[in-house]
Amino acid sequence: MNRAVVVGACAAGLAAAETLRREGYDGTLTLIGDEPHPPYDRPPLSKQLLASDWEADRLVLRAADDIAALDLDLRLGTAATGLDLAGRVVRLADGSRVPYDGLIVATGVRARRLPGGGGHVLRTLSDALALRERLGPGRHLVVVGAGFLGAEAAAVAWRLGARVTLLEPAPVPLAHAVGEEVGRMLSRAHLDRGVELRTGVTVTEVGDRAVRLADGEVVEADEVLVAVGSLPNTEWLADSGLAVGDGVVCDAYLEAAEGVYAAGDVARWHNPLFGTAMRVEHRTNAAEQGMAAARNLLRPEGRKPFAPVPYFWSDQYDMKVQAYGFLRGHDEVAVVEGDLAERRFVAAYRTGARVTGALAVGMPPKVIRLWRRSIASRASWDEVAGHRVT
Ligand SMILES: Cc1cc2nc3c(=O)[nH]c(=O)nc-3n(C[C@H](O)[C@H](O)[C@H](O)COP(=O)(O)OP(=O)(O)OC[C@H]3O[C@@H](n4cnc5c(N)ncnc54)[C@H](O)[C@@H]3O)c2cc1C
């Protein structure tokens, strides 16, 4: 391989580029990103940056010297607009064509919007800076969607003295992901602080200063944040011949077509540890998957399936939520350590006969690591059920 191309220049794309170099690849390495900024970290956007605890320069993933040391053909501010699989060429918005022997797709996701198209979203640095400018004491922020992102933004806005209303279609926020009991516990954190949480309400239209609900009611706001999930950035791959369906479809080795791999939020791959296809939007996974894709691309003869225990965290008010595994579609949840009411607990998730996930709040890392190990070793639910305290 003499020409490697990575499309998408954030956590997954950067990790892929660094790994290629670290593993001895010394050919041309083109890194293409449509944002103007050098690679930066997204999780602080809804936490330290929104709260003004950090400024934008702290989000940069690597110092300029470290980027320079990678000897990249770096194309920032330039979108990839097409892929010719047979000819092995990536087309760019500026009209140029970049040939490759190996390609890694790491184009992430973008925020979903709602009809009307108004309000803020929170995916990029510019999104976060624009919202931050508008938050402050006495401002009324309406957040559409009480998932992890909406909850984090609500917590920060509350801390900044804003009046916050959270609108959520489900009866219990996040119940589909973490189960009803844990979802209710997370909701209480909002209610205890006087954040207004309205569940079972569907927003049908979003303007910049108001949203309309399905029953016709209009909820006025100073600012609206739409936090209703994301869409994989795969449009540029339409007609390329790559299989795309809620992300770039890959096998267990992260390969989407010969010499083409995907990594990060955009990749939908078969995770052999859970025996299912998944696409996860987690920061740690993006970097690990970028590394794994790069290694498999570079050494196809020794390639390894990518079989991680996914991990994510979320900071809301004074709580750090940490979750391991694949919680979605679980059959049962049980609080196995601590106490929900005290916001110090581990909840374990069963899918079939196995423990497939664990979510912890306020627990020491040692305890959480043990649960991670159970998930990684495919422990049966009965084996761990003995630890249950409730
Ligand atoms: C506000 C916020 C808070 C988060 N908090 C957490 C958290 O607490 N914990 C956690 O685990 N995860 C969190 N995440 C998720 C985490 O940030 C992502 O999983 C991670 O950033 C994914 O990295 P990525 O490189 O796959 O994708 P991205 O970071 O989305 O990077 C993809 C890049 O590719 C670019 N791109 C897209 N299309 C093209 C194209 N056609 N041509 C060129 N470039 C293109 C995009 O603009 C972007 O710059 C958070 C995300 C956000 C937005």
Short mmCIF file of C-alpha atoms and ligand atoms in Angstrom, two decimals:
data_model
loop_
_atom_site.label_atom_id
_atom_site.label_comp_id
_atom_site.label_asym_id
_atom_site.label_seq_id
_atom_site.Cartn_x
_atom_site.Cartn_y
_atom_site.Cartn_z
CA MET A 1 0.00 0.00 0.00
CA ASN A 2 1.40 3.39 -1.02
CA ARG A 3 -1.65 5.61 -0.83
CA ALA A 4 -3.87 5.62 2.26
CA VAL A 5 -6.82 7.97 2.57
CA VAL A 6 -8.84 8.68 5.72
CA VAL A 7 -12.09 10.63 5.33
CA GLY A 8 -13.31 12.34 8.53
CA ALA A 9 -10.79 14.18 10.70
CA CYS A 10 -11.92 13.75 14.29
CA ALA A 11 -11.52 11.07 16.95
CA ALA A 12 -11.78 7.99 14.72
CA GLY A 13 -10.02 9.46 11.67
CA LEU A 14 -7.12 10.84 13.69
CA ALA A 15 -6.66 7.56 15.58
CA ALA A 16 -6.62 5.71 12.26
CA ALA A 17 -4.01 8.06 10.75
CA GLU A 18 -1.80 7.90 13.85
CA THR A 19 -2.00 4.11 13.97
CA LEU A 20 -1.02 3.75 10.32
CA ARG A 21 2.14 5.76 10.99
CA ARG A 22 2.87 4.10 14.32
CA GLU A 23 2.61 0.69 12.68
CA GLY A 24 5.19 1.65 10.09
CA TYR A 25 3.17 2.83 7.10
CA ASP A 26 5.34 5.36 5.26
CA GLY A 27 3.38 6.02 2.06
CA THR A 28 1.17 9.02 1.26
CA LEU A 29 -1.43 9.60 3.97
CA THR A 30 -4.30 11.94 3.11
CA LEU A 31 -6.64 13.05 5.90
CA ILE A 32 -9.79 14.79 4.66
CA GLY A 33 -12.19 16.70 6.94
CA ASP A 34 -15.02 19.07 6.05
CA GLU A 35 -14.74 21.12 9.25
CA PRO A 36 -12.15 23.92 9.17
CA HIS A 37 -10.72 22.99 12.60
CA PRO A 38 -7.94 20.54 13.33
CA PRO A 39 -9.27 17.36 15.03
CA TYR A 40 -11.08 18.20 18.29
CA ASP A 41 -12.92 16.44 21.06
CA ARG A 42 -16.73 16.49 21.11
CA PRO A 43 -17.79 15.31 24.60
CA PRO A 44 -16.75 18.60 26.28
CA LEU A 45 -19.06 20.51 23.89
CA SER A 46 -22.10 19.73 26.05
CA LYS A 47 -20.12 19.88 29.31
CA GLN A 48 -17.04 22.04 30.02
CA LEU A 49 -17.25 24.17 26.85
CA LEU A 50 -20.98 24.91 27.15
CA ALA A 51 -20.46 25.79 30.81
CA SER A 52 -17.55 28.14 29.87
CA ASP A 53 -15.28 26.12 32.18
CA TRP A 54 -13.05 25.48 29.16
CA GLU A 55 -12.28 27.47 26.05
CA ALA A 56 -12.16 26.00 22.56
CA ASP A 57 -8.37 25.59 22.49
CA ARG A 58 -8.58 22.89 25.17
CA LEU A 59 -10.59 20.65 22.87
CA VAL A 60 -7.83 20.23 20.32
CA LEU A 61 -6.93 16.53 20.20
CA ARG A 62 -3.25 16.99 19.26
CA ALA A 63 -0.73 19.82 19.33
CA ALA A 64 0.21 21.23 15.92
CA ASP A 65 3.68 19.61 16.22
CA ASP A 66 2.18 16.15 16.72
CA ILE A 67 -0.04 16.61 13.67
CA ALA A 68 2.94 17.83 11.63
CA ALA A 69 4.95 14.76 12.71
CA LEU A 70 2.38 12.54 11.00
CA ASP A 71 3.49 13.95 7.64
CA LEU A 72 -0.08 14.18 6.37
CA ASP A 73 -1.54 15.44 3.17
CA LEU A 74 -4.11 17.29 5.30
CA ARG A 75 -7.22 18.62 3.57
CA LEU A 76 -9.31 20.47 6.16
CA GLY A 77 -12.42 22.44 5.22
CA THR A 78 -12.93 20.11 2.25
CA ALA A 79 -15.77 17.59 2.02
CA ALA A 80 -15.53 14.27 0.26
CA THR A 81 -18.42 14.20 -2.18
CA GLY A 82 -18.11 10.83 -3.84
CA LEU A 83 -16.37 7.48 -3.94
CA ASP A 84 -15.45 5.46 -7.02
CA LEU A 85 -14.91 1.98 -5.59
CA ALA A 86 -13.80 0.33 -8.82
CA GLY A 87 -11.39 3.13 -9.72
CA ARG A 88 -10.27 3.56 -6.06
CA VAL A 89 -10.72 7.32 -6.04
CA VAL A 90 -12.30 9.73 -3.54
CA ARG A 91 -13.87 12.85 -5.08
CA LEU A 92 -13.68 16.13 -3.17
CA ALA A 93 -15.89 19.23 -3.15
CA ASP A 94 -13.05 21.35 -4.57
CA GLY A 95 -13.07 19.19 -7.70
CA SER A 96 -9.92 17.24 -6.86
CA ARG A 97 -9.72 13.45 -6.96
CA VAL A 98 -7.65 11.51 -4.46
CA PRO A 99 -6.60 7.99 -5.48
CA TYR A 100 -6.11 5.37 -2.78
CA ASP A 101 -4.93 1.82 -2.22
CA GLY A 102 -6.58 1.74 1.20
CA LEU A 103 -9.46 3.87 2.52
CA ILE A 104 -10.87 4.44 6.01
CA VAL A 105 -14.28 6.08 6.28
CA ALA A 106 -14.70 8.00 9.57
CA THR A 107 -17.28 10.65 8.70
CA GLY A 108 -19.29 10.38 11.93
CA VAL A 109 -22.86 11.56 12.30
CA ARG A 110 -24.69 14.89 12.27
CA ALA A 111 -27.53 16.17 14.43
CA ARG A 112 -31.05 15.34 13.34
CA ARG A 113 -33.39 18.30 13.00
CA LEU A 114 -37.18 18.48 13.21
CA PRO A 115 -39.76 20.01 10.85
CA GLY A 116 -39.51 23.80 10.86
CA GLY A 117 -35.75 23.41 11.04
CA GLY A 118 -35.32 26.02 13.79
CA GLY A 119 -33.45 26.01 17.06
CA HIS A 120 -29.90 25.03 17.92
CA VAL A 121 -28.32 21.62 17.58
CA LEU A 122 -25.21 20.49 19.44
CA ARG A 123 -22.74 18.51 17.37
CA THR A 124 -19.93 20.82 16.33
CA LEU A 125 -17.73 23.40 17.99
CA SER A 126 -19.60 26.20 16.22
CA ASP A 127 -22.94 24.75 17.41
CA ALA A 128 -21.72 24.75 21.01
CA LEU A 129 -20.26 28.27 20.85
CA ALA A 130 -23.48 29.61 19.31
CA LEU A 131 -25.63 28.07 22.05
CA ARG A 132 -23.27 29.11 24.83
CA GLU A 133 -23.49 32.73 23.78
CA ARG A 134 -27.26 32.64 24.24
CA LEU A 135 -27.43 30.95 27.66
CA GLY A 136 -27.43 32.78 30.95
CA PRO A 137 -29.37 33.68 34.08
CA GLY A 138 -33.10 34.03 33.47
CA ARG A 139 -33.03 32.83 29.86
CA HIS A 140 -35.60 30.17 29.04
CA LEU A 141 -34.11 27.19 27.23
CA VAL A 142 -36.44 24.58 25.77
CA VAL A 143 -34.65 21.29 25.09
CA VAL A 144 -36.38 18.92 22.71
CA GLY A 145 -35.34 15.36 23.63
CA ALA A 146 -34.28 14.17 27.09
CA GLY A 147 -31.63 11.67 25.98
CA PHE A 148 -28.04 11.89 27.22
CA LEU A 149 -27.19 14.97 25.14
CA GLY A 150 -30.38 16.86 26.05
CA ALA A 151 -29.93 15.98 29.72
CA GLU A 152 -26.32 17.18 29.78
CA ALA A 153 -27.21 20.47 28.10
CA ALA A 154 -30.15 20.95 30.49
CA ALA A 155 -27.84 20.38 33.47
CA VAL A 156 -25.32 22.96 32.24
CA ALA A 157 -28.02 25.53 31.40
CA TRP A 158 -29.52 25.07 34.86
CA ARG A 159 -26.10 25.64 36.42
CA LEU A 160 -25.77 28.85 34.40
CA GLY A 161 -29.02 30.09 35.92
CA ALA A 162 -31.27 29.49 32.92
CA ARG A 163 -34.86 28.33 33.24
CA VAL A 164 -35.00 24.94 31.52
CA THR A 165 -37.86 22.95 30.02
CA LEU A 166 -37.19 19.44 28.73
CA LEU A 167 -39.70 17.97 26.28
CA GLU A 168 -39.65 14.23 25.76
CA PRO A 169 -42.03 11.97 23.81
CA ALA A 170 -41.38 8.82 25.89
CA PRO A 171 -43.17 8.39 29.23
CA VAL A 172 -39.77 7.82 30.90
CA PRO A 173 -36.70 9.44 29.31
CA LEU A 174 -34.02 6.96 28.20
CA ALA A 175 -36.09 3.95 29.29
CA HIS A 176 -35.49 2.27 25.91
CA ALA A 177 -31.74 2.50 26.48
CA VAL A 178 -31.23 2.05 30.23
CA GLY A 179 -34.54 0.64 31.48
CA GLU A 180 -37.43 2.33 33.26
CA GLU A 181 -36.07 2.34 36.79
CA VAL A 182 -32.74 3.88 35.85
CA GLY A 183 -34.50 6.27 33.45
CA ARG A 184 -36.76 7.44 36.28
CA MET A 185 -33.80 7.92 38.58
CA LEU A 186 -32.04 10.08 35.96
CA SER A 187 -35.25 12.11 35.51
CA ARG A 188 -35.40 12.84 39.22
CA ALA A 189 -32.08 14.66 38.96
CA HIS A 190 -33.82 17.25 36.74
CA LEU A 191 -36.96 17.50 38.84
CA ASP A 192 -35.00 17.97 42.10
CA ARG A 193 -33.43 21.09 40.64
CA GLY A 194 -36.63 22.61 39.37
CA VAL A 195 -35.99 21.79 35.72
CA GLU A 196 -39.37 21.31 34.08
CA LEU A 197 -39.60 17.84 32.51
CA ARG A 198 -42.62 17.18 30.33
CA THR A 199 -42.85 13.58 29.17
CA GLY A 200 -45.25 12.06 26.65
CA VAL A 201 -45.15 15.20 24.49
CA THR A 202 -44.30 15.13 20.82
CA VAL A 203 -42.83 18.19 19.17
CA THR A 204 -44.06 18.57 15.60
CA GLU A 205 -42.44 21.86 14.60
CA VAL A 206 -39.45 23.83 15.79
CA GLY A 207 -38.86 27.54 15.38
CA ASP A 208 -36.05 29.63 16.84
CA ARG A 209 -38.16 30.98 19.71
CA ALA A 210 -40.94 28.40 20.10
CA VAL A 211 -41.93 24.82 19.45
CA ARG A 212 -45.31 23.39 18.52
CA LEU A 213 -46.58 20.20 20.15
CA ALA A 214 -48.72 17.50 18.52
CA ASP A 215 -51.85 18.77 20.34
CA GLY A 216 -51.31 22.28 18.92
CA GLU A 217 -49.88 23.85 22.09
CA VAL A 218 -47.05 26.30 21.47
CA VAL A 219 -44.22 26.40 24.01
CA GLU A 220 -42.36 29.70 23.88
CA ALA A 221 -38.63 29.94 24.58
CA ASP A 222 -35.67 32.31 24.40
CA GLU A 223 -33.65 29.48 22.86
CA VAL A 224 -34.52 26.02 21.61
CA LEU A 225 -32.10 23.08 21.53
CA VAL A 226 -33.05 20.11 19.38
CA ALA A 227 -31.41 16.95 20.79
CA VAL A 228 -33.25 14.14 19.05
CA GLY A 229 -30.45 11.92 17.84
CA SER A 230 -28.29 11.83 14.79
CA LEU A 231 -27.91 10.67 11.21
CA PRO A 232 -24.79 8.95 9.85
CA ASN A 233 -22.85 11.02 7.29
CA THR A 234 -23.08 8.59 4.39
CA GLU A 235 -24.69 10.66 1.62
CA TRP A 236 -21.34 11.07 -0.10
CA LEU A 237 -21.22 7.29 -0.49
CA ALA A 238 -24.55 7.02 -2.30
CA ASP A 239 -24.15 5.15 -5.59
CA SER A 240 -20.62 4.08 -4.61
CA GLY A 241 -21.66 0.47 -4.26
CA LEU A 242 -20.82 0.40 -0.53
CA ALA A 243 -23.61 -1.03 1.60
CA VAL A 244 -25.10 1.80 3.62
CA GLY A 245 -27.96 1.36 6.07
CA ASP A 246 -27.90 3.30 9.33
CA GLY A 247 -24.16 3.68 8.81
CA VAL A 248 -21.51 2.05 6.65
CA VAL A 249 -22.12 -1.68 6.85
CA CYS A 250 -18.92 -3.60 7.73
CA ASP A 251 -17.98 -7.11 8.73
CA ALA A 252 -16.40 -8.07 12.05
CA TYR A 253 -13.02 -6.81 10.73
CA LEU A 254 -14.51 -3.37 10.00
CA GLU A 255 -14.13 -3.98 6.27
CA ALA A 256 -16.88 -2.56 4.06
CA ALA A 257 -15.38 -3.54 0.68
CA GLU A 258 -11.97 -4.70 -0.42
CA GLY A 259 -9.46 -2.19 0.92
CA VAL A 260 -12.21 -0.02 2.46
CA TYR A 261 -12.76 0.09 6.22
CA ALA A 262 -15.00 2.20 8.46
CA ALA A 263 -14.61 3.41 12.05
CA GLY A 264 -16.31 5.57 14.66
CA ASP A 265 -19.90 6.79 14.85
CA VAL A 266 -20.50 6.10 11.15
CA ALA A 267 -19.51 2.40 11.25
CA ARG A 268 -22.07 -0.34 11.63
CA TRP A 269 -20.16 -3.55 12.24
CA HIS A 270 -20.77 -7.06 13.46
CA ASN A 271 -19.47 -7.29 17.04
CA PRO A 272 -18.70 -10.99 17.61
CA LEU A 273 -18.67 -10.55 21.40
CA PHE A 274 -22.41 -9.83 21.30
CA GLY A 275 -23.17 -11.72 18.09
CA THR A 276 -24.95 -8.73 16.61
CA ALA A 277 -24.46 -5.75 14.33
CA MET A 278 -24.12 -2.45 16.14
CA ARG A 279 -23.27 1.19 15.59
CA VAL A 280 -22.28 3.10 18.71
CA GLU A 281 -21.76 6.81 19.22
CA HIS A 282 -19.16 6.65 21.98
CA ARG A 283 -15.93 8.60 22.21
CA THR A 284 -13.72 5.74 23.37
CA ASN A 285 -15.06 3.40 20.72
CA ALA A 286 -14.31 5.93 17.97
CA ALA A 287 -10.61 5.96 18.82
CA GLU A 288 -10.32 2.20 19.42
CA GLN A 289 -12.17 1.42 16.22
CA GLY A 290 -10.01 3.86 14.24
CA MET A 291 -6.92 2.02 15.49
CA ALA A 292 -8.40 -1.41 14.75
CA ALA A 293 -9.46 -0.41 11.23
CA ALA A 294 -5.97 0.96 10.51
CA ARG A 295 -4.26 -2.23 11.71
CA ASN A 296 -6.56 -4.46 9.67
CA LEU A 297 -6.09 -2.32 6.59
CA LEU A 298 -2.32 -2.37 6.93
CA ARG A 299 -1.98 -6.09 7.73
CA PRO A 300 -4.93 -7.94 6.21
CA GLU A 301 -3.14 -11.27 6.69
CA GLY A 302 -3.10 -10.85 10.47
CA ARG A 303 -6.36 -9.00 10.81
CA LYS A 304 -8.48 -9.36 13.92
CA PRO A 305 -12.20 -9.01 14.52
CA PHE A 306 -13.18 -5.90 16.45
CA ALA A 307 -14.93 -7.25 19.54
CA PRO A 308 -14.93 -4.56 22.25
CA VAL A 309 -17.12 -4.04 25.26
CA PRO A 310 -18.48 -0.59 24.28
CA TYR A 311 -18.11 2.11 26.96
CA PHE A 312 -19.61 5.53 27.40
CA TRP A 313 -20.00 8.11 30.12
CA SER A 314 -22.27 11.07 30.66
CA ASP A 315 -21.96 13.94 33.14
CA GLN A 316 -25.25 15.31 34.43
CA TYR A 317 -25.37 17.72 37.40
CA ASP A 318 -23.19 16.07 40.08
CA MET A 319 -23.55 12.58 38.56
CA LYS A 320 -21.13 10.67 36.37
CA VAL A 321 -22.98 7.91 34.55
CA GLN A 322 -20.76 5.14 33.15
CA ALA A 323 -21.98 2.27 31.04
CA TYR A 324 -20.31 -0.81 29.61
CA GLY A 325 -21.65 -3.25 27.07
CA PHE A 326 -24.66 -3.23 24.81
CA LEU A 327 -27.71 -2.18 26.77
CA ARG A 328 -30.13 -1.72 23.91
CA GLY A 329 -32.77 -4.42 23.49
CA HIS A 330 -32.06 -5.91 26.94
CA ASP A 331 -34.54 -8.35 28.49
CA GLU A 332 -34.01 -7.50 32.16
CA VAL A 333 -32.36 -4.89 34.39
CA ALA A 334 -31.43 -5.43 38.03
CA VAL A 335 -29.77 -3.14 40.52
CA VAL A 336 -26.91 -5.37 41.67
CA GLU A 337 -24.92 -3.03 43.90
CA GLY A 338 -25.71 0.10 45.89
CA ASP A 339 -28.98 1.96 45.91
CA LEU A 340 -30.81 3.84 43.15
CA ALA A 341 -32.32 6.32 45.60
CA GLU A 342 -28.85 7.31 46.81
CA ARG A 343 -27.59 7.67 43.24
CA ARG A 344 -24.79 5.20 44.03
CA PHE A 345 -25.40 1.94 42.25
CA VAL A 346 -24.63 -0.55 39.52
CA ALA A 347 -27.47 -1.81 37.33
CA ALA A 348 -26.78 -4.97 35.29
CA TYR A 349 -28.51 -5.83 32.01
CA ARG A 350 -29.47 -9.27 30.79
CA THR A 351 -30.02 -10.22 27.17
CA GLY A 352 -30.95 -13.87 26.72
CA ALA A 353 -28.98 -15.85 29.28
CA ARG A 354 -26.00 -13.48 29.43
CA VAL A 355 -25.03 -10.33 31.22
CA THR A 356 -24.59 -7.86 28.37
CA GLY A 357 -24.35 -4.51 30.10
CA ALA A 358 -23.71 -2.59 33.30
CA LEU A 359 -24.45 1.01 34.18
CA ALA A 360 -22.96 2.69 37.21
CA VAL A 361 -23.42 5.97 39.02
CA GLY A 362 -21.12 7.08 41.83
CA MET A 363 -19.29 3.74 42.16
CA PRO A 364 -15.52 3.20 42.48
CA PRO A 365 -13.74 2.24 39.23
CA LYS A 366 -12.76 -1.15 40.72
CA VAL A 367 -16.40 -2.21 40.98
CA ILE A 368 -17.23 -1.08 37.45
CA ARG A 369 -14.18 -2.88 36.04
CA LEU A 370 -15.40 -6.16 37.54
CA TRP A 371 -18.66 -5.80 35.69
CA ARG A 372 -16.85 -4.99 32.50
CA ARG A 373 -14.89 -8.20 32.91
CA SER A 374 -18.11 -10.22 33.35
CA ILE A 375 -19.45 -8.78 30.09
CA ALA A 376 -16.18 -9.42 28.24
CA SER A 377 -16.07 -13.02 29.45
CA ARG A 378 -19.67 -13.62 28.37
CA ALA A 379 -20.67 -14.45 31.94
CA SER A 380 -24.05 -16.02 32.32
CA TRP A 381 -26.72 -14.06 34.15
CA ASP A 382 -27.11 -16.83 36.70
CA GLU A 383 -23.41 -16.63 37.54
CA VAL A 384 -23.65 -12.94 38.41
CA ALA A 385 -27.15 -13.05 39.83
CA GLY A 386 -25.69 -14.20 43.16
CA HIS A 387 -24.19 -10.70 43.59
CA ARG A 388 -27.59 -9.13 43.47
CA VAL A 389 -28.61 -7.13 46.48
CA THR A 390 -32.10 -6.21 45.27
C1 LIG B 1 -22.06 17.23 22.39
C2 LIG B 1 -21.55 15.82 22.41
C3 LIG B 1 -21.28 15.21 23.61
C4 LIG B 1 -20.81 13.89 23.65
N1 LIG B 1 -20.56 13.33 24.86
C5 LIG B 1 -20.10 12.06 24.91
C6 LIG B 1 -19.81 11.45 26.18
O1 LIG B 1 -19.99 12.05 27.24
N2 LIG B 1 -19.34 10.18 26.17
C7 LIG B 1 -19.14 9.48 25.01
O2 LIG B 1 -18.71 8.31 25.07
N3 LIG B 1 -19.39 10.05 23.81
C8 LIG B 1 -19.88 11.31 23.73
N4 LIG B 1 -20.14 11.88 22.51
C9 LIG B 1 -19.93 11.10 21.29
C10 LIG B 1 -18.50 11.24 20.78
O3 LIG B 1 -18.12 12.55 20.74
C11 LIG B 1 -18.44 10.58 19.41
O4 LIG B 1 -18.66 9.21 19.58
C12 LIG B 1 -17.12 10.82 18.67
O5 LIG B 1 -16.88 12.17 18.48
C13 LIG B 1 -17.16 10.10 17.33
O6 LIG B 1 -16.01 10.37 16.61
P1 LIG B 1 -15.94 10.14 15.04
O7 LIG B 1 -14.56 10.53 14.65
O8 LIG B 1 -16.46 8.81 14.69
O9 LIG B 1 -17.01 11.14 14.41
P2 LIG B 1 -17.07 12.71 14.43
O10 LIG B 1 -16.50 13.23 15.70
O11 LIG B 1 -18.47 13.07 14.08
O12 LIG B 1 -16.09 13.15 13.27
C14 LIG B 1 -16.40 12.96 11.92
C15 LIG B 1 -15.82 14.10 11.13
O13 LIG B 1 -16.01 13.85 9.73
C16 LIG B 1 -16.50 15.02 9.12
N5 LIG B 1 -17.21 14.68 7.87
C17 LIG B 1 -18.50 14.27 7.71
N6 LIG B 1 -18.79 14.07 6.41
C18 LIG B 1 -17.66 14.36 5.71
C19 LIG B 1 -17.32 14.34 4.35
N7 LIG B 1 -18.20 13.96 3.41
N8 LIG B 1 -16.07 14.72 3.99
C20 LIG B 1 -15.16 15.07 4.93
N9 LIG B 1 -15.42 15.11 6.24
C21 LIG B 1 -16.65 14.74 6.64
C22 LIG B 1 -17.39 15.61 10.17
O14 LIG B 1 -17.70 16.95 9.92
C23 LIG B 1 -16.52 15.43 11.41
O15 LIG B 1 -15.59 16.45 11.51
C24 LIG B 1 -20.62 13.19 22.44
C25 LIG B 1 -20.91 13.81 21.23
C26 LIG B 1 -21.37 15.11 21.20
C27 LIG B 1 -21.69 15.76 19.89
#
